[in-house]
mmCIF file of N, CA and C in Angstrom:
data_model
loop_
_atom_site.group_PDB
_atom_site.id
_atom_site.type_symbol
_atom_site.label_atom_id
_atom_site.label_comp_id
_atom_site.label_asym_id
_atom_site.label_seq_id
_atom_site.Cartn_x
_atom_site.Cartn_y
_atom_site.Cartn_z
ATOM 1 N N UNK A 1 0.710 -1.166 -0.008
ATOM 2 C CA UNK A 1 -0.048 -0.057 -0.023
ATOM 3 C C UNK A 1 0.956 1.396 0.230
ATOM 4 N N UNK A 2 0.709 2.080 -1.057
ATOM 5 C CA UNK A 2 1.425 3.415 -0.929
ATOM 6 C C UNK A 2 0.481 4.625 -0.437
ATOM 7 N N UNK A 3 1.393 5.293 0.516
ATOM 8 C CA UNK A 3 0.629 6.383 1.329
ATOM 9 C C UNK A 3 0.927 7.706 0.415
ATOM 10 N N UNK A 4 -0.123 8.342 0.404
ATOM 11 C CA UNK A 4 -0.114 9.572 -0.686
ATOM 12 C C UNK A 4 0.755 10.548 0.105
ATOM 13 N N UNK A 5 1.459 11.272 -0.723
ATOM 14 C CA UNK A 5 2.353 12.305 -0.219
ATOM 15 C C UNK A 5 1.445 13.419 0.719
ATOM 16 N N UNK A 6 0.268 13.652 0.001
ATOM 17 C CA UNK A 6 -0.772 14.640 1.226
ATOM 18 C C UNK A 6 -0.583 14.057 2.411
ATOM 19 N N UNK A 7 -0.810 12.824 2.734
ATOM 20 C CA UNK A 7 -0.889 12.320 4.045
ATOM 21 C C UNK A 7 0.400 12.515 4.788
ATOM 22 N N UNK A 8 1.401 12.277 4.176
ATOM 23 C CA UNK A 8 2.618 12.363 4.901
ATOM 24 C C UNK A 8 3.239 13.690 5.061
ATOM 25 N N UNK A 9 2.687 14.598 4.367
ATOM 26 C CA UNK A 9 2.836 16.064 4.553
ATOM 27 C C UNK A 9 1.914 16.641 5.584
ATOM 28 N N UNK A 10 0.967 16.040 5.596
ATOM 29 C CA UNK A 10 -0.098 16.663 6.611
ATOM 30 C C UNK A 10 0.410 16.190 7.821
ATOM 31 N N UNK A 11 0.752 14.733 8.005
ATOM 32 C CA UNK A 11 1.149 14.368 9.243
ATOM 33 C C UNK A 11 2.550 14.999 9.849
ATOM 34 N N UNK A 12 3.411 15.528 8.677
ATOM 35 C CA UNK A 12 4.598 16.174 9.254
ATOM 36 C C UNK A 12 4.250 17.644 9.725
ATOM 37 N N UNK A 13 3.372 18.282 8.999
ATOM 38 C CA UNK A 13 3.183 19.729 9.456
ATOM 39 C C UNK A 13 2.338 19.374 10.912
ATOM 40 N N UNK A 14 1.704 18.486 11.293
ATOM 41 C CA UNK A 14 0.864 18.637 12.279
ATOM 42 C C UNK A 14 1.819 18.294 13.583
ATOM 43 N N UNK A 15 2.967 17.392 13.107
ATOM 44 C CA UNK A 15 4.186 16.924 14.090
ATOM 45 C C UNK A 15 5.035 18.157 14.392
ATOM 46 N N UNK A 16 5.113 18.996 13.353
ATOM 47 C CA UNK A 16 6.020 20.110 13.444
ATOM 48 C C UNK A 16 5.189 21.219 14.337
ATOM 49 N N UNK A 17 3.946 21.346 14.108
ATOM 50 C CA UNK A 17 3.233 22.400 14.674
ATOM 51 C C UNK A 17 3.176 22.072 16.372
ATOM 52 N N UNK A 18 2.984 20.594 16.620
ATOM 53 C CA UNK A 18 3.056 20.440 18.201
ATOM 54 C C UNK A 18 4.335 20.591 18.845
ATOM 55 N N UNK A 19 5.243 20.045 18.160
ATOM 56 C CA UNK A 19 6.522 20.431 18.652
ATOM 57 C C UNK A 19 6.777 21.956 18.953
ATOM 58 N N UNK A 20 6.505 22.743 17.695
ATOM 59 C CA UNK A 20 6.824 24.286 18.132
ATOM 60 C C UNK A 20 6.051 24.660 19.244
ATOM 61 N N UNK A 21 4.774 24.344 19.091
ATOM 62 C CA UNK A 21 3.857 25.142 20.359
ATOM 63 C C UNK A 21 4.214 24.641 21.718
ATOM 64 N N UNK A 22 4.924 23.178 21.856
ATOM 65 C CA UNK A 22 5.484 22.513 22.946
ATOM 66 C C UNK A 22 6.892 23.384 23.187
ATOM 67 N N UNK A 23 7.657 23.698 22.511
ATOM 68 C CA UNK A 23 8.866 24.172 22.539
ATOM 69 C C UNK A 23 8.476 25.752 22.896
ATOM 70 N N UNK A 24 7.971 26.137 22.449
ATOM 71 C CA UNK A 24 7.387 27.876 22.809
ATOM 72 C C UNK A 24 6.872 27.955 24.152
ATOM 73 N N UNK A 25 5.830 26.943 24.688
ATOM 74 C CA UNK A 25 5.071 27.096 25.732
ATOM 75 C C UNK A 25 5.782 26.547 27.092
ATOM 76 N N UNK A 26 6.418 25.696 27.019
ATOM 77 C CA UNK A 26 6.950 24.857 28.191
ATOM 78 C C UNK A 26 8.236 25.657 28.857
ATOM 79 N N UNK A 27 8.434 25.326 29.967
ATOM 80 C CA UNK A 27 9.431 25.989 30.846
ATOM 81 C C UNK A 27 10.426 24.870 31.464
ATOM 82 N N UNK A 28 10.311 23.621 31.162
ATOM 83 C CA UNK A 28 11.185 22.328 31.466
ATOM 84 C C UNK A 28 11.914 22.310 30.260
ATOM 85 N N UNK A 29 13.545 22.289 30.730
ATOM 86 C CA UNK A 29 14.231 22.195 29.614
ATOM 87 C C UNK A 29 14.249 20.608 28.790
ATOM 88 N N UNK A 30 14.074 19.946 29.596
ATOM 89 C CA UNK A 30 13.820 18.271 28.963
ATOM 90 C C UNK A 30 12.734 18.371 27.904
ATOM 91 N N UNK A 31 11.613 18.700 28.527
ATOM 92 C CA UNK A 31 10.411 18.943 27.393
ATOM 93 C C UNK A 31 10.680 19.625 26.336
ATOM 94 N N UNK A 32 11.229 20.879 26.398
ATOM 95 C CA UNK A 32 11.903 21.431 25.127
ATOM 96 C C UNK A 32 12.712 20.662 24.109
ATOM 97 N N UNK A 33 13.625 20.062 24.865
ATOM 98 C CA UNK A 33 14.352 19.305 23.877
ATOM 99 C C UNK A 33 13.690 18.285 23.313
ATOM 100 N N UNK A 34 12.664 17.766 24.205
ATOM 101 C CA UNK A 34 12.010 16.692 23.434
ATOM 102 C C UNK A 34 11.122 17.212 22.199
ATOM 103 N N UNK A 35 10.330 18.384 22.364
ATOM 104 C CA UNK A 35 9.893 19.062 21.338
ATOM 105 C C UNK A 35 10.684 19.396 20.078
ATOM 106 N N UNK A 36 11.942 19.897 20.348
ATOM 107 C CA UNK A 36 12.684 20.152 19.264
ATOM 108 C C UNK A 36 12.864 18.856 18.491
ATOM 109 N N UNK A 37 13.180 17.722 19.132
ATOM 110 C CA UNK A 37 13.268 16.374 18.617
ATOM 111 C C UNK A 37 12.333 16.112 17.562
ATOM 112 N N UNK A 38 11.051 16.299 18.120
ATOM 113 C CA UNK A 38 9.831 16.181 17.437
ATOM 114 C C UNK A 38 9.775 16.776 16.219
ATOM 115 N N UNK A 39 10.215 18.314 16.199
ATOM 116 C CA UNK A 39 10.202 18.903 15.049
ATOM 117 C C UNK A 39 11.183 18.534 14.193
ATOM 118 N N UNK A 40 12.131 18.028 14.478
ATOM 119 C CA UNK A 40 13.472 17.397 13.569
ATOM 120 C C UNK A 40 12.937 16.331 13.224
ATOM 121 N N UNK A 41 12.073 15.329 13.653
ATOM 122 C CA UNK A 41 11.285 14.170 13.081
ATOM 123 C C UNK A 41 10.514 14.516 12.075
ATOM 124 N N UNK A 42 9.474 15.564 12.364
ATOM 125 C CA UNK A 42 8.665 16.006 11.179
ATOM 126 C C UNK A 42 9.320 16.427 9.988
ATOM 127 N N UNK A 43 10.572 17.194 10.076
ATOM 128 C CA UNK A 43 11.332 17.458 9.029
ATOM 129 C C UNK A 43 11.870 16.289 7.998
ATOM 130 N N UNK A 44 12.296 15.430 8.960
ATOM 131 C CA UNK A 44 12.726 14.000 8.294
ATOM 132 C C UNK A 44 11.590 13.395 7.563
ATOM 133 N N UNK A 45 10.207 13.214 8.267
ATOM 134 C CA UNK A 45 9.242 12.829 7.551
ATOM 135 C C UNK A 45 8.722 13.424 6.196
ATOM 136 N N UNK A 46 9.120 14.727 6.116
ATOM 137 C CA UNK A 46 8.653 15.255 4.794
ATOM 138 C C UNK A 46 9.716 15.228 3.783
ATOM 139 N N UNK A 47 11.080 15.163 4.312
ATOM 140 C CA UNK A 47 12.213 14.942 3.519
ATOM 141 C C UNK A 47 12.107 13.406 2.772
ATOM 142 N N UNK A 48 11.849 12.528 3.576
ATOM 143 C CA UNK A 48 11.443 11.202 3.031
ATOM 144 C C UNK A 48 10.575 11.088 2.112
ATOM 145 N N UNK A 49 9.346 11.752 2.305
ATOM 146 C CA UNK A 49 8.114 11.778 1.495
ATOM 147 C C UNK A 49 8.363 12.457 0.145
ATOM 148 N N UNK A 50 8.961 13.530 0.308
ATOM 149 C CA UNK A 50 9.444 14.265 -1.189
ATOM 150 C C UNK A 50 10.540 13.446 -1.836
ATOM 151 N N UNK A 51 11.501 12.960 -1.162
ATOM 152 C CA UNK A 51 12.449 12.173 -1.644
ATOM 153 C C UNK A 51 11.826 10.893 -2.513
ATOM 154 N N UNK A 52 10.789 10.428 -1.922
ATOM 155 C CA UNK A 52 10.253 9.076 -2.340
ATOM 156 C C UNK A 52 9.278 9.528 -3.648
ATOM 157 N N UNK A 53 8.808 10.848 -3.493
ATOM 158 C CA UNK A 53 7.934 11.210 -4.710
ATOM 159 C C UNK A 53 8.701 11.251 -5.973
ATOM 160 N N UNK A 54 9.830 12.099 -5.772
ATOM 161 C CA UNK A 54 10.762 12.346 -6.727
ATOM 162 C C UNK A 54 11.571 11.174 -7.168
ATOM 163 N N UNK A 55 11.715 9.910 -6.526
ATOM 164 C CA UNK A 55 12.629 9.021 -6.621
ATOM 165 C C UNK A 55 14.045 9.347 -6.848
ATOM 166 N N UNK A 56 14.435 10.157 -5.702
ATOM 167 C CA UNK A 56 15.837 10.693 -5.506
ATOM 168 C C UNK A 56 16.318 10.207 -4.065
ATOM 169 N N UNK A 57 17.678 10.050 -3.965
ATOM 170 C CA UNK A 57 18.074 9.606 -2.717
ATOM 171 C C UNK A 57 18.602 10.825 -2.002
ATOM 172 N N UNK A 58 18.616 11.920 -2.727
ATOM 173 C CA UNK A 58 19.128 13.098 -1.910
ATOM 174 C C UNK A 58 18.392 13.241 -0.566
ATOM 175 N N UNK A 59 16.939 13.328 -0.392
ATOM 176 C CA UNK A 59 16.396 13.462 0.734
ATOM 177 C C UNK A 59 16.669 12.588 1.722
ATOM 178 N N UNK A 60 17.083 11.354 1.314
ATOM 179 C CA UNK A 60 17.643 10.218 2.498
ATOM 180 C C UNK A 60 18.801 10.659 2.995
ATOM 181 N N UNK A 61 19.995 11.192 2.323
ATOM 182 C CA UNK A 61 20.861 11.581 2.581
ATOM 183 C C UNK A 61 20.584 12.954 3.521
ATOM 184 N N UNK A 62 20.015 13.899 3.477
ATOM 185 C CA UNK A 62 19.713 14.912 4.585
ATOM 186 C C UNK A 62 19.272 14.523 5.525
ATOM 187 N N UNK A 63 18.285 13.410 5.333
ATOM 188 C CA UNK A 63 17.678 12.720 6.525
ATOM 189 C C UNK A 63 18.876 12.388 7.392
ATOM 190 N N UNK A 64 19.863 11.653 6.986
ATOM 191 C CA UNK A 64 21.016 11.083 7.650
ATOM 192 C C UNK A 64 21.640 12.233 8.496
ATOM 193 N N UNK A 65 21.799 13.210 7.670
ATOM 194 C CA UNK A 65 22.490 14.558 8.505
ATOM 195 C C UNK A 65 21.509 15.203 9.522
ATOM 196 N N UNK A 66 20.379 15.313 9.311
ATOM 197 C CA UNK A 66 19.372 15.825 10.164
ATOM 198 C C UNK A 66 19.538 14.836 11.724
ATOM 199 N N UNK A 67 19.818 13.614 11.374
ATOM 200 C CA UNK A 67 19.666 12.657 12.322
ATOM 201 C C UNK A 67 21.131 13.062 13.268
ATOM 202 N N UNK A 68 22.358 13.167 12.407
ATOM 203 C CA UNK A 68 23.514 13.485 13.251
ATOM 204 C C UNK A 68 23.413 14.836 13.912
ATOM 205 N N UNK A 69 22.666 15.858 13.310
ATOM 206 C CA UNK A 69 22.696 17.135 13.957
ATOM 207 C C UNK A 69 21.710 16.724 15.377
ATOM 208 N N UNK A 70 20.484 16.013 15.160
ATOM 209 C CA UNK A 70 19.821 15.705 16.476
ATOM 210 C C UNK A 70 20.447 15.140 17.431
ATOM 211 N N UNK A 71 21.494 14.295 17.280
ATOM 212 C CA UNK A 71 22.240 13.462 18.192
ATOM 213 C C UNK A 71 23.335 14.498 18.782
ATOM 214 N N UNK A 72 23.881 15.221 18.064
ATOM 215 C CA UNK A 72 24.920 16.358 18.740
ATOM 216 C C UNK A 72 24.125 17.102 19.617
ATOM 217 N N UNK A 73 22.822 17.748 19.141
ATOM 218 C CA UNK A 73 21.855 18.553 19.891
ATOM 219 C C UNK A 73 21.533 17.916 21.223
ATOM 220 N N UNK A 74 21.314 16.477 21.283
ATOM 221 C CA UNK A 74 20.895 15.936 22.419
ATOM 222 C C UNK A 74 21.974 15.704 23.312
ATOM 223 N N UNK A 75 23.361 15.560 22.897
ATOM 224 C CA UNK A 75 24.167 15.543 23.663
ATOM 225 C C UNK A 75 24.940 16.734 24.159
ATOM 226 N N UNK A 76 24.827 17.745 23.673
ATOM 227 C CA UNK A 76 24.817 19.305 24.225
ATOM 228 C C UNK A 76 23.845 19.638 24.926
ATOM 229 N N UNK A 77 22.783 19.368 24.760
ATOM 230 C CA UNK A 77 21.479 19.557 25.508
ATOM 231 C C UNK A 77 21.496 19.227 27.028
ATOM 232 N N UNK A 78 21.798 17.718 26.800
ATOM 233 C CA UNK A 78 21.716 17.213 28.052
ATOM 234 C C UNK A 78 23.065 17.503 29.062
ATOM 235 N N UNK A 79 23.995 17.724 28.287
ATOM 236 C CA UNK A 79 25.057 18.512 29.167
ATOM 237 C C UNK A 79 24.722 19.598 30.103
ATOM 238 N N UNK A 80 24.166 20.534 29.021
ATOM 239 C CA UNK A 80 23.410 21.895 29.798
ATOM 240 C C UNK A 80 22.492 21.492 30.901
ATOM 241 N N UNK A 81 21.573 20.432 30.558
ATOM 242 C CA UNK A 81 20.480 20.080 31.512
ATOM 243 C C UNK A 81 21.265 19.552 32.817
ATOM 244 N N UNK A 82 22.322 18.835 33.008
ATOM 245 C CA UNK A 82 23.075 18.229 33.853
ATOM 246 C C UNK A 82 23.768 19.509 34.874
ATOM 247 N N UNK A 83 24.337 20.016 34.021
ATOM 248 C CA UNK A 83 24.974 21.433 34.579
ATOM 249 C C UNK A 83 24.038 22.301 35.518
ATOM 250 N N UNK A 84 22.967 22.602 34.584
ATOM 251 C CA UNK A 84 22.088 23.331 35.257
ATOM 252 C C UNK A 84 21.191 22.739 36.513
ATOM 253 N N UNK A 85 21.041 21.240 36.604
ATOM 254 C CA UNK A 85 20.624 20.874 37.759
ATOM 255 C C UNK A 85 21.553 20.650 38.554
ATOM 256 N N UNK A 86 22.754 20.309 38.428
ATOM 257 C CA UNK A 86 23.843 20.330 39.512
ATOM 258 C C UNK A 86 23.942 21.767 40.234
ATOM 259 N N UNK A 87 24.001 22.768 39.189
ATOM 260 C CA UNK A 87 24.292 24.147 39.924
ATOM 261 C C UNK A 87 22.950 24.658 40.729
ATOM 262 N N UNK A 88 21.725 24.380 40.394
ATOM 263 C CA UNK A 88 20.527 25.143 40.589
ATOM 264 C C UNK A 88 19.586 24.312 41.371
ATOM 265 N N UNK A 89 19.500 22.956 40.800
ATOM 266 C CA UNK A 89 18.745 21.881 41.521
ATOM 267 C C UNK A 89 17.155 22.076 40.876
ATOM 268 N N UNK A 90 17.198 22.891 39.930
ATOM 269 C CA UNK A 90 15.984 23.107 38.836
ATOM 270 C C UNK A 90 16.066 22.581 37.412
ATOM 271 N N UNK A 91 14.949 22.573 36.834
ATOM 272 C CA UNK A 91 15.181 22.272 35.291
ATOM 273 C C UNK A 91 14.465 23.506 34.669
ATOM 274 N N UNK A 92 14.348 24.763 35.233
ATOM 275 C CA UNK A 92 13.488 25.785 34.719
ATOM 276 C C UNK A 92 14.556 26.447 33.628
ATOM 277 N N UNK A 93 13.882 26.900 32.560
ATOM 278 C CA UNK A 93 14.642 27.345 31.660
ATOM 279 C C UNK A 93 15.329 28.941 31.819
ATOM 280 N N UNK A 94 14.307 29.519 32.752
ATOM 281 C CA UNK A 94 14.857 31.106 33.208
ATOM 282 C C UNK A 94 16.095 31.021 33.744
ATOM 283 N N UNK A 95 16.407 29.905 34.459
ATOM 284 C CA UNK A 95 17.815 29.542 35.321
ATOM 285 C C UNK A 95 18.874 29.540 34.038
ATOM 286 N N UNK A 96 18.841 29.202 33.250
ATOM 287 C CA UNK A 96 19.777 29.208 32.058
ATOM 288 C C UNK A 96 20.738 30.287 32.078
ATOM 289 N N UNK A 97 20.281 31.541 32.274
ATOM 290 C CA UNK A 97 21.033 32.599 32.134
ATOM 291 C C UNK A 97 21.874 32.663 33.416
ATOM 292 N N UNK A 98 21.708 31.949 34.522
ATOM 293 C CA UNK A 98 22.735 31.881 35.584
ATOM 294 C C UNK A 98 23.979 30.979 35.343
ATOM 295 N N UNK A 99 24.065 30.213 34.183
ATOM 296 C CA UNK A 99 25.147 29.564 33.790
ATOM 297 C C UNK A 99 26.111 30.612 33.035
ATOM 298 N N UNK A 100 25.700 31.802 33.026
ATOM 299 C CA UNK A 100 27.013 32.720 32.271
ATOM 300 C C UNK A 100 28.043 33.161 33.249
ATOM 301 N N UNK A 101 28.938 33.522 32.993
ATOM 302 C CA UNK A 101 30.072 33.962 33.561
ATOM 303 C C UNK A 101 29.596 34.983 34.555
#
């Protein structure tokens, strides 16, 4: 069964919107990082859908690059979260400014 591209793009748009709303409205740093990951996965879904539509592997290569960037983002983000929690015993985003020199 072949999924129409309209369904894949609609799902991608819904996932991206949920991630954007979550990233803009939440204050917990872990939840914000999860919402950013959701947005990156929505972009991956759209890239794969368009890549299959045009029968081109370039979209799959870009998806691999996005996955690498997402892994790096998780590593840096979790490092910041651990540092913030050790210094302030809180996961509040407004406390991130306290990590400055």
